mmCIF file with all atom_site columns, C-alpha atoms in Angstrom:
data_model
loop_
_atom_site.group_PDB
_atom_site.id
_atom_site.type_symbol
_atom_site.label_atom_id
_atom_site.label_alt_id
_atom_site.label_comp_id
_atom_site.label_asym_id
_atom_site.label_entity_id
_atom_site.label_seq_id
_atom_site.pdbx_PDB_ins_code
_atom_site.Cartn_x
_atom_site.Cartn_y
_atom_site.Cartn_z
_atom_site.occupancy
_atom_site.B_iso_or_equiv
_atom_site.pdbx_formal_charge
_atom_site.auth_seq_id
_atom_site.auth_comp_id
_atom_site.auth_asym_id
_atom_site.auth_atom_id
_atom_site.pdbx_PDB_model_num
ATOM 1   C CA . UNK A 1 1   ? 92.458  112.359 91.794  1.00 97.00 ? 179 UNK A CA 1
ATOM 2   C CA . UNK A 1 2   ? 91.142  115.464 92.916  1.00 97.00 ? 180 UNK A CA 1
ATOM 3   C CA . UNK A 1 3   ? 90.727  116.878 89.404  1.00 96.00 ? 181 UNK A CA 1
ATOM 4   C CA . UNK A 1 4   ? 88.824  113.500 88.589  1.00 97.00 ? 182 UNK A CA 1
ATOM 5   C CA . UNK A 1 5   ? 86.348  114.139 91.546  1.00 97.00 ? 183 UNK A CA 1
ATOM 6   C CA . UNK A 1 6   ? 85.924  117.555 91.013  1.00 95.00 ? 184 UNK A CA 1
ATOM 7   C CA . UNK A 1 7   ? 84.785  117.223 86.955  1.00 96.00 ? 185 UNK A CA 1
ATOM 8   C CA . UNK A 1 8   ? 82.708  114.240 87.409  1.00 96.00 ? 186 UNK A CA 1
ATOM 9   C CA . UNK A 1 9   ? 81.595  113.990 91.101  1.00 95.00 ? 187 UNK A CA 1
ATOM 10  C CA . UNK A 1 10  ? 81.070  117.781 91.965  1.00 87.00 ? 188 UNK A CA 1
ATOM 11  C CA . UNK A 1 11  ? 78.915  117.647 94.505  1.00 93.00 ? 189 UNK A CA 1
ATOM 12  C CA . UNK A 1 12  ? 80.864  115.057 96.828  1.00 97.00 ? 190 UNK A CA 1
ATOM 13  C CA . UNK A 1 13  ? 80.675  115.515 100.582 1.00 98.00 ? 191 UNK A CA 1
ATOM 14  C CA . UNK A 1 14  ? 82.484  112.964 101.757 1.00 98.00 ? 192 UNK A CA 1
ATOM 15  C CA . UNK A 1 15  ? 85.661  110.768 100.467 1.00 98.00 ? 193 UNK A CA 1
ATOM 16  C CA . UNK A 1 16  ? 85.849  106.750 101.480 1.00 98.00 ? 194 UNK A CA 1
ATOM 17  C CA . UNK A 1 17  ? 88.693  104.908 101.492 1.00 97.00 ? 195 UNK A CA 1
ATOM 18  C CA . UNK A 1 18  ? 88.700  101.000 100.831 1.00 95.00 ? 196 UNK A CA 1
ATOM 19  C CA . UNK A 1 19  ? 91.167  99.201  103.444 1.00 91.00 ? 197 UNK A CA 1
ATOM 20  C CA . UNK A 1 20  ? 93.546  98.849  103.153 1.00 87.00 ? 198 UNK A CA 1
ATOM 21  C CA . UNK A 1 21  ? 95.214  100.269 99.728  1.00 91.00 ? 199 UNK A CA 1
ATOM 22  C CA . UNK A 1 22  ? 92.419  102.769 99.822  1.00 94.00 ? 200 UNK A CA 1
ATOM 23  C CA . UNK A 1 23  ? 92.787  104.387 102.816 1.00 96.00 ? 201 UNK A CA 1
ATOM 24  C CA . UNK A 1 24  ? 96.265  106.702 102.677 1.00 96.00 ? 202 UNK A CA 1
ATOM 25  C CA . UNK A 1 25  ? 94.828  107.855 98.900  1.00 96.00 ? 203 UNK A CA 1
ATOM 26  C CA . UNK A 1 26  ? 91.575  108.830 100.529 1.00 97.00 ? 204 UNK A CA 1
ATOM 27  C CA . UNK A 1 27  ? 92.867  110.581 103.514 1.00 97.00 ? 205 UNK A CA 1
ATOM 28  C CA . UNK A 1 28  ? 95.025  112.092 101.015 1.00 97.00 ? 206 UNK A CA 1
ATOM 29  C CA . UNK A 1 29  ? 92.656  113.276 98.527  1.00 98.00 ? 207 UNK A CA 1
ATOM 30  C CA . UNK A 1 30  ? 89.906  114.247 101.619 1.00 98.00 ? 208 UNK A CA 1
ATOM 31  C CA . UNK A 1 31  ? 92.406  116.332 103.042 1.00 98.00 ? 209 UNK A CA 1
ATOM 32  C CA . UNK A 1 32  ? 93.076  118.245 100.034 1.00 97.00 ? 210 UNK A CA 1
ATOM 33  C CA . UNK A 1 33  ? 89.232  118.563 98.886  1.00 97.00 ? 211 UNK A CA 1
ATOM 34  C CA . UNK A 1 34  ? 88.775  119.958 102.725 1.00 97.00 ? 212 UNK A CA 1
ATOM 35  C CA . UNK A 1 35  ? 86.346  117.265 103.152 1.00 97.00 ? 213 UNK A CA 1
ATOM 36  C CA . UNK A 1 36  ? 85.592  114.171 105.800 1.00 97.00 ? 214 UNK A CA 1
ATOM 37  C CA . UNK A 1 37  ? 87.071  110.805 105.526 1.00 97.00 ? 215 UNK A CA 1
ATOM 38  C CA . UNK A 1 38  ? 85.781  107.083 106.460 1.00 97.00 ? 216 UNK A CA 1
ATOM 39  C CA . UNK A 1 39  ? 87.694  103.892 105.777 1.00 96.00 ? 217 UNK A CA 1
ATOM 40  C CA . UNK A 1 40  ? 85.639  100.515 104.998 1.00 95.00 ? 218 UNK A CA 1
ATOM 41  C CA . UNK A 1 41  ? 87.320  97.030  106.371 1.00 92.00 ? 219 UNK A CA 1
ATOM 42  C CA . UNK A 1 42  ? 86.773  94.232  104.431 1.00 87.00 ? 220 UNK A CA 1
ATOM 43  C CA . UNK A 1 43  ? 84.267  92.840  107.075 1.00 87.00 ? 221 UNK A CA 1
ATOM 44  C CA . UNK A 1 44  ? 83.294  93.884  110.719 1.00 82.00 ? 222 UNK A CA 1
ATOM 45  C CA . UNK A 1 45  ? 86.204  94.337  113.697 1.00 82.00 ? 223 UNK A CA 1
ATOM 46  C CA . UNK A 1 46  ? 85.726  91.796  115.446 1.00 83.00 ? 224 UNK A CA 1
ATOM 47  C CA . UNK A 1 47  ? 86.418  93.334  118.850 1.00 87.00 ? 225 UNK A CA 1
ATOM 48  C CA . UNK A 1 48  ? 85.581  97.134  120.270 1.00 80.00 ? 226 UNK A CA 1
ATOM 49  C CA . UNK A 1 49  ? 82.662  98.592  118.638 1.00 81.00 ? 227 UNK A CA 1
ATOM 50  C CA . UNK A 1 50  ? 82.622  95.935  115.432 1.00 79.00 ? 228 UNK A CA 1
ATOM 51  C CA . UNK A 1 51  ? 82.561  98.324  112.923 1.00 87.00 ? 229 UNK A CA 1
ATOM 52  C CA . UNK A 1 52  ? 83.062  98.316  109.157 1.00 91.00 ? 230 UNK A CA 1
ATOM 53  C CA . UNK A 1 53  ? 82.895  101.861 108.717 1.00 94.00 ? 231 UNK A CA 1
ATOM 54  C CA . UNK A 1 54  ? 85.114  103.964 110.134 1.00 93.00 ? 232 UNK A CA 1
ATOM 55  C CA . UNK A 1 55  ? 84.663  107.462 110.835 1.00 94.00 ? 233 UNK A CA 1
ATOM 56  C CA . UNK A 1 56  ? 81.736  110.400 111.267 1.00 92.00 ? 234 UNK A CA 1
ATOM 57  C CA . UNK A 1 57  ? 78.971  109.925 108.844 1.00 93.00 ? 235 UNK A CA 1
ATOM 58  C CA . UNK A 1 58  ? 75.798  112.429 108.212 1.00 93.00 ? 236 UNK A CA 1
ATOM 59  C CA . UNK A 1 59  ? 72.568  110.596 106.920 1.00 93.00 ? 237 UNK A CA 1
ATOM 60  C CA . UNK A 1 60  ? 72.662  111.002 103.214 1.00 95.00 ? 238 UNK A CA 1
ATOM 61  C CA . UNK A 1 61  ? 76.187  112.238 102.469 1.00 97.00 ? 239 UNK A CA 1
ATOM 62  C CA . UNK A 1 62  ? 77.211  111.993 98.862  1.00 97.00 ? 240 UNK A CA 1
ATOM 63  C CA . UNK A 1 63  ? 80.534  109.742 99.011  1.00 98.00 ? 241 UNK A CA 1
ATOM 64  C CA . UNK A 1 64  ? 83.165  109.092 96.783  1.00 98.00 ? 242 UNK A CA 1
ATOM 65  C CA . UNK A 1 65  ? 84.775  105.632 97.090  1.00 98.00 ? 243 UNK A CA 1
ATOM 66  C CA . UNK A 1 66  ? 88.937  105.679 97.063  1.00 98.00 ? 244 UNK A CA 1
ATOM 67  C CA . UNK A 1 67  ? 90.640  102.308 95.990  1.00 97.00 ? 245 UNK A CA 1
ATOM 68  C CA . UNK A 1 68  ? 94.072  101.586 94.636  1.00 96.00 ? 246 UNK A CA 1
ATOM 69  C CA . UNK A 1 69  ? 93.488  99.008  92.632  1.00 96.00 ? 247 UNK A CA 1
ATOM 70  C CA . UNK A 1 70  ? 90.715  96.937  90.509  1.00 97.00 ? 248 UNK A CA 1
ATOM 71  C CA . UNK A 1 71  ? 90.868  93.573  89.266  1.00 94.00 ? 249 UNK A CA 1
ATOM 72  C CA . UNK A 1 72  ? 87.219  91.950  88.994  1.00 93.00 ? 250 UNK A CA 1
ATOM 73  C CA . UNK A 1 73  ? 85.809  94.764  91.097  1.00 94.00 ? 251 UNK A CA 1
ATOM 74  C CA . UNK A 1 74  ? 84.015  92.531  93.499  1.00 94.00 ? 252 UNK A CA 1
ATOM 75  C CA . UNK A 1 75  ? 86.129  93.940  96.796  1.00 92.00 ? 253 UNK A CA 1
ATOM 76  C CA . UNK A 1 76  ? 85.747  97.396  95.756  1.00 94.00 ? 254 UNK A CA 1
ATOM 77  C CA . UNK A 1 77  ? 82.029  97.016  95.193  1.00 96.00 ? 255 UNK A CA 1
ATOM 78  C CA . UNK A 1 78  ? 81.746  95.251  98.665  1.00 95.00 ? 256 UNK A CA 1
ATOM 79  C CA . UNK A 1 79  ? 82.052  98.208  100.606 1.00 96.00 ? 257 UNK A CA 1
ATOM 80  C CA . UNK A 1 80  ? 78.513  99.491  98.590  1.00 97.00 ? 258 UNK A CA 1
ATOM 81  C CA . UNK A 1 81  ? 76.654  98.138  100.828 1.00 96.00 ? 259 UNK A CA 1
ATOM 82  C CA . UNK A 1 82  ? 78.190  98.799  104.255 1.00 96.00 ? 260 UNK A CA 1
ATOM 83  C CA . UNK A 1 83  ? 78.486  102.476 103.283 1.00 96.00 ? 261 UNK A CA 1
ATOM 84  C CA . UNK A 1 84  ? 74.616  102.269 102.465 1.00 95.00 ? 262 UNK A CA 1
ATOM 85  C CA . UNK A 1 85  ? 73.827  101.057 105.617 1.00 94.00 ? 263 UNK A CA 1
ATOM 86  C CA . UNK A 1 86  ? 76.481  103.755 107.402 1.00 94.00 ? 264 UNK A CA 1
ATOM 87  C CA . UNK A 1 87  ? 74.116  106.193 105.364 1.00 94.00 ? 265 UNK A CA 1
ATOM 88  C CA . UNK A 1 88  ? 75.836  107.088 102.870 1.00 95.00 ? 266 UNK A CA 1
ATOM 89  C CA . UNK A 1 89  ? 74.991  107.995 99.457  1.00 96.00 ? 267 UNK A CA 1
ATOM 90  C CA . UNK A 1 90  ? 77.877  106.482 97.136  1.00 96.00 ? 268 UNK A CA 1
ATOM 91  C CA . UNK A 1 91  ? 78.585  108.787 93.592  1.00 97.00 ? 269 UNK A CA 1
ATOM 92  C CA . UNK A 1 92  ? 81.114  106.284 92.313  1.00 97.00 ? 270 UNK A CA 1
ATOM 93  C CA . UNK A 1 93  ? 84.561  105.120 92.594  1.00 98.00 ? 271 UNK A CA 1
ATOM 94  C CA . UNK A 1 94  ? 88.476  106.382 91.838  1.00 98.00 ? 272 UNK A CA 1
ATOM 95  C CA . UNK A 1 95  ? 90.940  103.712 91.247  1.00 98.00 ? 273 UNK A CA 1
ATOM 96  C CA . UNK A 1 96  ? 94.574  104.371 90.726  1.00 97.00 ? 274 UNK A CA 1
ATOM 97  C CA . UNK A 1 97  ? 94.992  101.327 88.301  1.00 97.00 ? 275 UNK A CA 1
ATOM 98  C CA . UNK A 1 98  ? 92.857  98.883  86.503  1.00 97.00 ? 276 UNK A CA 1
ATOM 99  C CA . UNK A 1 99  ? 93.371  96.309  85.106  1.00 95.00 ? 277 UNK A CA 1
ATOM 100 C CA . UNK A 1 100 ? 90.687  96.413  82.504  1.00 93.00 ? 278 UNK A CA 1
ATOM 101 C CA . UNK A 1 101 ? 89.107  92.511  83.022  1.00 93.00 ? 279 UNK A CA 1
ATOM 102 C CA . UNK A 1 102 ? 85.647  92.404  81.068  1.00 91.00 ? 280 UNK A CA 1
ATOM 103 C CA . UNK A 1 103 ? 84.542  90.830  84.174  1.00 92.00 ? 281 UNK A CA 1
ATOM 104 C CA . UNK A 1 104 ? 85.267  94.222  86.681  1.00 95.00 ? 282 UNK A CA 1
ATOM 105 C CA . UNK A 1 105 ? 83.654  96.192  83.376  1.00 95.00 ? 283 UNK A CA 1
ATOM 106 C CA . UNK A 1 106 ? 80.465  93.762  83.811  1.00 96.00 ? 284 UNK A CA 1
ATOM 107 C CA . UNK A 1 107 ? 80.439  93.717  87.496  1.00 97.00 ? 285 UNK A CA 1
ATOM 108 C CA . UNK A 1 108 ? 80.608  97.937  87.986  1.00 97.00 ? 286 UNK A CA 1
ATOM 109 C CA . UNK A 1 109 ? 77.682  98.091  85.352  1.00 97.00 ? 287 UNK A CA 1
ATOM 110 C CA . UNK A 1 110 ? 76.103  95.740  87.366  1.00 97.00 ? 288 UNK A CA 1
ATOM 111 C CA . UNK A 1 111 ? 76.126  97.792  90.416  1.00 96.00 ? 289 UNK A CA 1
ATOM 112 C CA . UNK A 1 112 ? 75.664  100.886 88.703  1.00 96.00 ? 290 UNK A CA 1
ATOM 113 C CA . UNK A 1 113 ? 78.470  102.358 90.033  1.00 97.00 ? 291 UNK A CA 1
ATOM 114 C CA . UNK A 1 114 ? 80.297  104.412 87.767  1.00 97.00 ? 292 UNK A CA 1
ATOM 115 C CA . UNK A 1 115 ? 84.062  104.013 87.838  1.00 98.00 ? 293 UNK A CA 1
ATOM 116 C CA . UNK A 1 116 ? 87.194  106.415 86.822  1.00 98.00 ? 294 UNK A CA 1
ATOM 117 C CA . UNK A 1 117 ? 90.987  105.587 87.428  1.00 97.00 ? 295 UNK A CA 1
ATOM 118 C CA . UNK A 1 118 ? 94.029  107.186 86.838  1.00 97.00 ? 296 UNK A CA 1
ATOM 119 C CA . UNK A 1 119 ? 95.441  104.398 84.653  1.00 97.00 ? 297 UNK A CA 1
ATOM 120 C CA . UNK A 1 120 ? 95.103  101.546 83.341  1.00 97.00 ? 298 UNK A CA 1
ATOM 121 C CA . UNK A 1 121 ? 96.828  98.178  81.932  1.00 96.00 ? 299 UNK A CA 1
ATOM 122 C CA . UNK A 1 122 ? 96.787  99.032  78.303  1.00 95.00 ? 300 UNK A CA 1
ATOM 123 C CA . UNK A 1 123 ? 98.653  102.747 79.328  1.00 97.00 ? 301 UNK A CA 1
ATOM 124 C CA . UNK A 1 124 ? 100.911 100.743 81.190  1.00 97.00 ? 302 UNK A CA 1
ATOM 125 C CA . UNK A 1 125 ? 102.084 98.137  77.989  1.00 96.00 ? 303 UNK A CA 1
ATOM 126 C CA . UNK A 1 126 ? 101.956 101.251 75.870  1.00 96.00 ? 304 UNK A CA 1
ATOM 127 C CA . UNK A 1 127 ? 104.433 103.525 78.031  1.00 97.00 ? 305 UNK A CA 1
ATOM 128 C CA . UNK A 1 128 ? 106.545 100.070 79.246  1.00 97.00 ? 306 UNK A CA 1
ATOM 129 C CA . UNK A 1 129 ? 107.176 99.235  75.529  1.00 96.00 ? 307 UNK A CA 1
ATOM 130 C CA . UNK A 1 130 ? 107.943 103.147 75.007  1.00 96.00 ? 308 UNK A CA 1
ATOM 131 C CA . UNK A 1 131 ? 110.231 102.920 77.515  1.00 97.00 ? 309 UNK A CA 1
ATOM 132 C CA . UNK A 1 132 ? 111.888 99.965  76.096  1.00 96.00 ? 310 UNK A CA 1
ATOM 133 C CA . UNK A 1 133 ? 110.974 98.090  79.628  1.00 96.00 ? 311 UNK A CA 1
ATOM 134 C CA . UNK A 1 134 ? 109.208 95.813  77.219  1.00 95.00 ? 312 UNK A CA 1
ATOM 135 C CA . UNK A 1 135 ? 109.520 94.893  73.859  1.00 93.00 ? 313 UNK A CA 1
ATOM 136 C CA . UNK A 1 136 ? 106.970 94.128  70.998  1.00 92.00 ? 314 UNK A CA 1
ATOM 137 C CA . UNK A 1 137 ? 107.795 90.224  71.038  1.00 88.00 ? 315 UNK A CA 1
ATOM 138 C CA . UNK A 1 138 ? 106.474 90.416  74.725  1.00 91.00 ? 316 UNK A CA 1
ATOM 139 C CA . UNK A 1 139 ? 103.861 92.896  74.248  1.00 92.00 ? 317 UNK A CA 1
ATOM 140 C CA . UNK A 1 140 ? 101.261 89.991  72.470  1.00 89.00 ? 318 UNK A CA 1
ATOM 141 C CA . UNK A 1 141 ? 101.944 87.923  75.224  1.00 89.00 ? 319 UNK A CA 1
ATOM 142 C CA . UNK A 1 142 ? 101.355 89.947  77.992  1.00 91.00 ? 320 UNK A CA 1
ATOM 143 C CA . UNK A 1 143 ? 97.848  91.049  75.769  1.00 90.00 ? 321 UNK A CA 1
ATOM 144 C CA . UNK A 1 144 ? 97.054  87.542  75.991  1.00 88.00 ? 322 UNK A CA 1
ATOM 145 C CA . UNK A 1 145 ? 97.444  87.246  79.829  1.00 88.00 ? 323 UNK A CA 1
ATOM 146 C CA . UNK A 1 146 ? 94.779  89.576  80.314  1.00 87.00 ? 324 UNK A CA 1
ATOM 147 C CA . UNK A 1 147 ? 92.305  88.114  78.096  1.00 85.00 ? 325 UNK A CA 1
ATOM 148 C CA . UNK A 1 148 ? 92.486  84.923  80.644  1.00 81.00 ? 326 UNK A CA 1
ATOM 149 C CA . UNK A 1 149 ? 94.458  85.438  83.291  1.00 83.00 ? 327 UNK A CA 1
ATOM 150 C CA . UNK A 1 150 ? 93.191  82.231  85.242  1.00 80.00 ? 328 UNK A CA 1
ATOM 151 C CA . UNK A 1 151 ? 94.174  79.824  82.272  1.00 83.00 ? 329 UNK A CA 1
ATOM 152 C CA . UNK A 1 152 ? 97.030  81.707  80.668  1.00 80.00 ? 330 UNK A CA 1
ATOM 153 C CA . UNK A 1 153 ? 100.167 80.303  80.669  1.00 77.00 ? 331 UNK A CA 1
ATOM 154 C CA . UNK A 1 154 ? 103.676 81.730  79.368  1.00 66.00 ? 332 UNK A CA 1
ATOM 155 C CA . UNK A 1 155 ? 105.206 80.577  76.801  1.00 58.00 ? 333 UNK A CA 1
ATOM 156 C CA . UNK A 1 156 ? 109.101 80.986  77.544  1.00 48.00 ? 334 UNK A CA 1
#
């Protein structure tokens, strides 16, 4: 992850972690980049000070977003706006997996908010059928799940 931020956000100043999957990654990955934290709830506490955002924030910082995982995108891209308001200046965000759904490729271009991960579904067929975890009669049919997840139904 830190390789990933240094080549294509170089000039980060600040690492944000999406709660909760996001937030041991990004303390993780701040720590070793020697740079500040925040985490992001979902929505506002709704006791002490109410906050959504976590953590010391200087007007302008230019902030990475950590999250674990990305389906449609539309949690991850939630915290945009919070972060905005916090005053920060979000590069982009670092997923450990995606699945690769049209619909979170649509909704990051949307927001303009460019996205990297480590991996992704279509590694993860090609390495499980390497593997033998897998095999090719399964392989179409697990293809087909992510084409329509909502509708699909197995065939067994």
């Amino acid at each position: 992850m830190t390789e990933i931020i240094s080549r294509n956000f170089g000039e980060v100043e600040l690492i944000a972690g999406v709660a909760t999957g996001g937030i041991a990654q990004g303390a993780l990955v701040a720590d070793a980049l020697n740079l500040p934290f925040v985490y992001v709830r979902s929505e506002p506490k709704k006791h002490g000070t109410g906050r959504q955002v976590e953590g010391e924030i200087n007007q302008g910082q230019k902030t990475v977003i950590i999250e674990d995982l990305i389906s449609t995108g539309k949690s991850s891209l939630a915290v945009l706006p919070p972060l905005q308001e916090a005053g920060c200046s979000t590069m982009g965000i670092l997923a450990t997996f995606s699945y690769g759904f049209e619909l979170a490729e649509k909704n990051f271009e949307a927001a303009r908010c460019p996205l990297y991960t480590l991996s992704d579904y279509d590694t993860l067929l090609k390495v499980a059928l390497e593997m033998n975890f897998i095999r090719q009669d399964e392989l179409q049919m697990l293809k087909t799940w992510r084409e329509s997840p909502a509708t699909w139904k197995a065939e067994v």
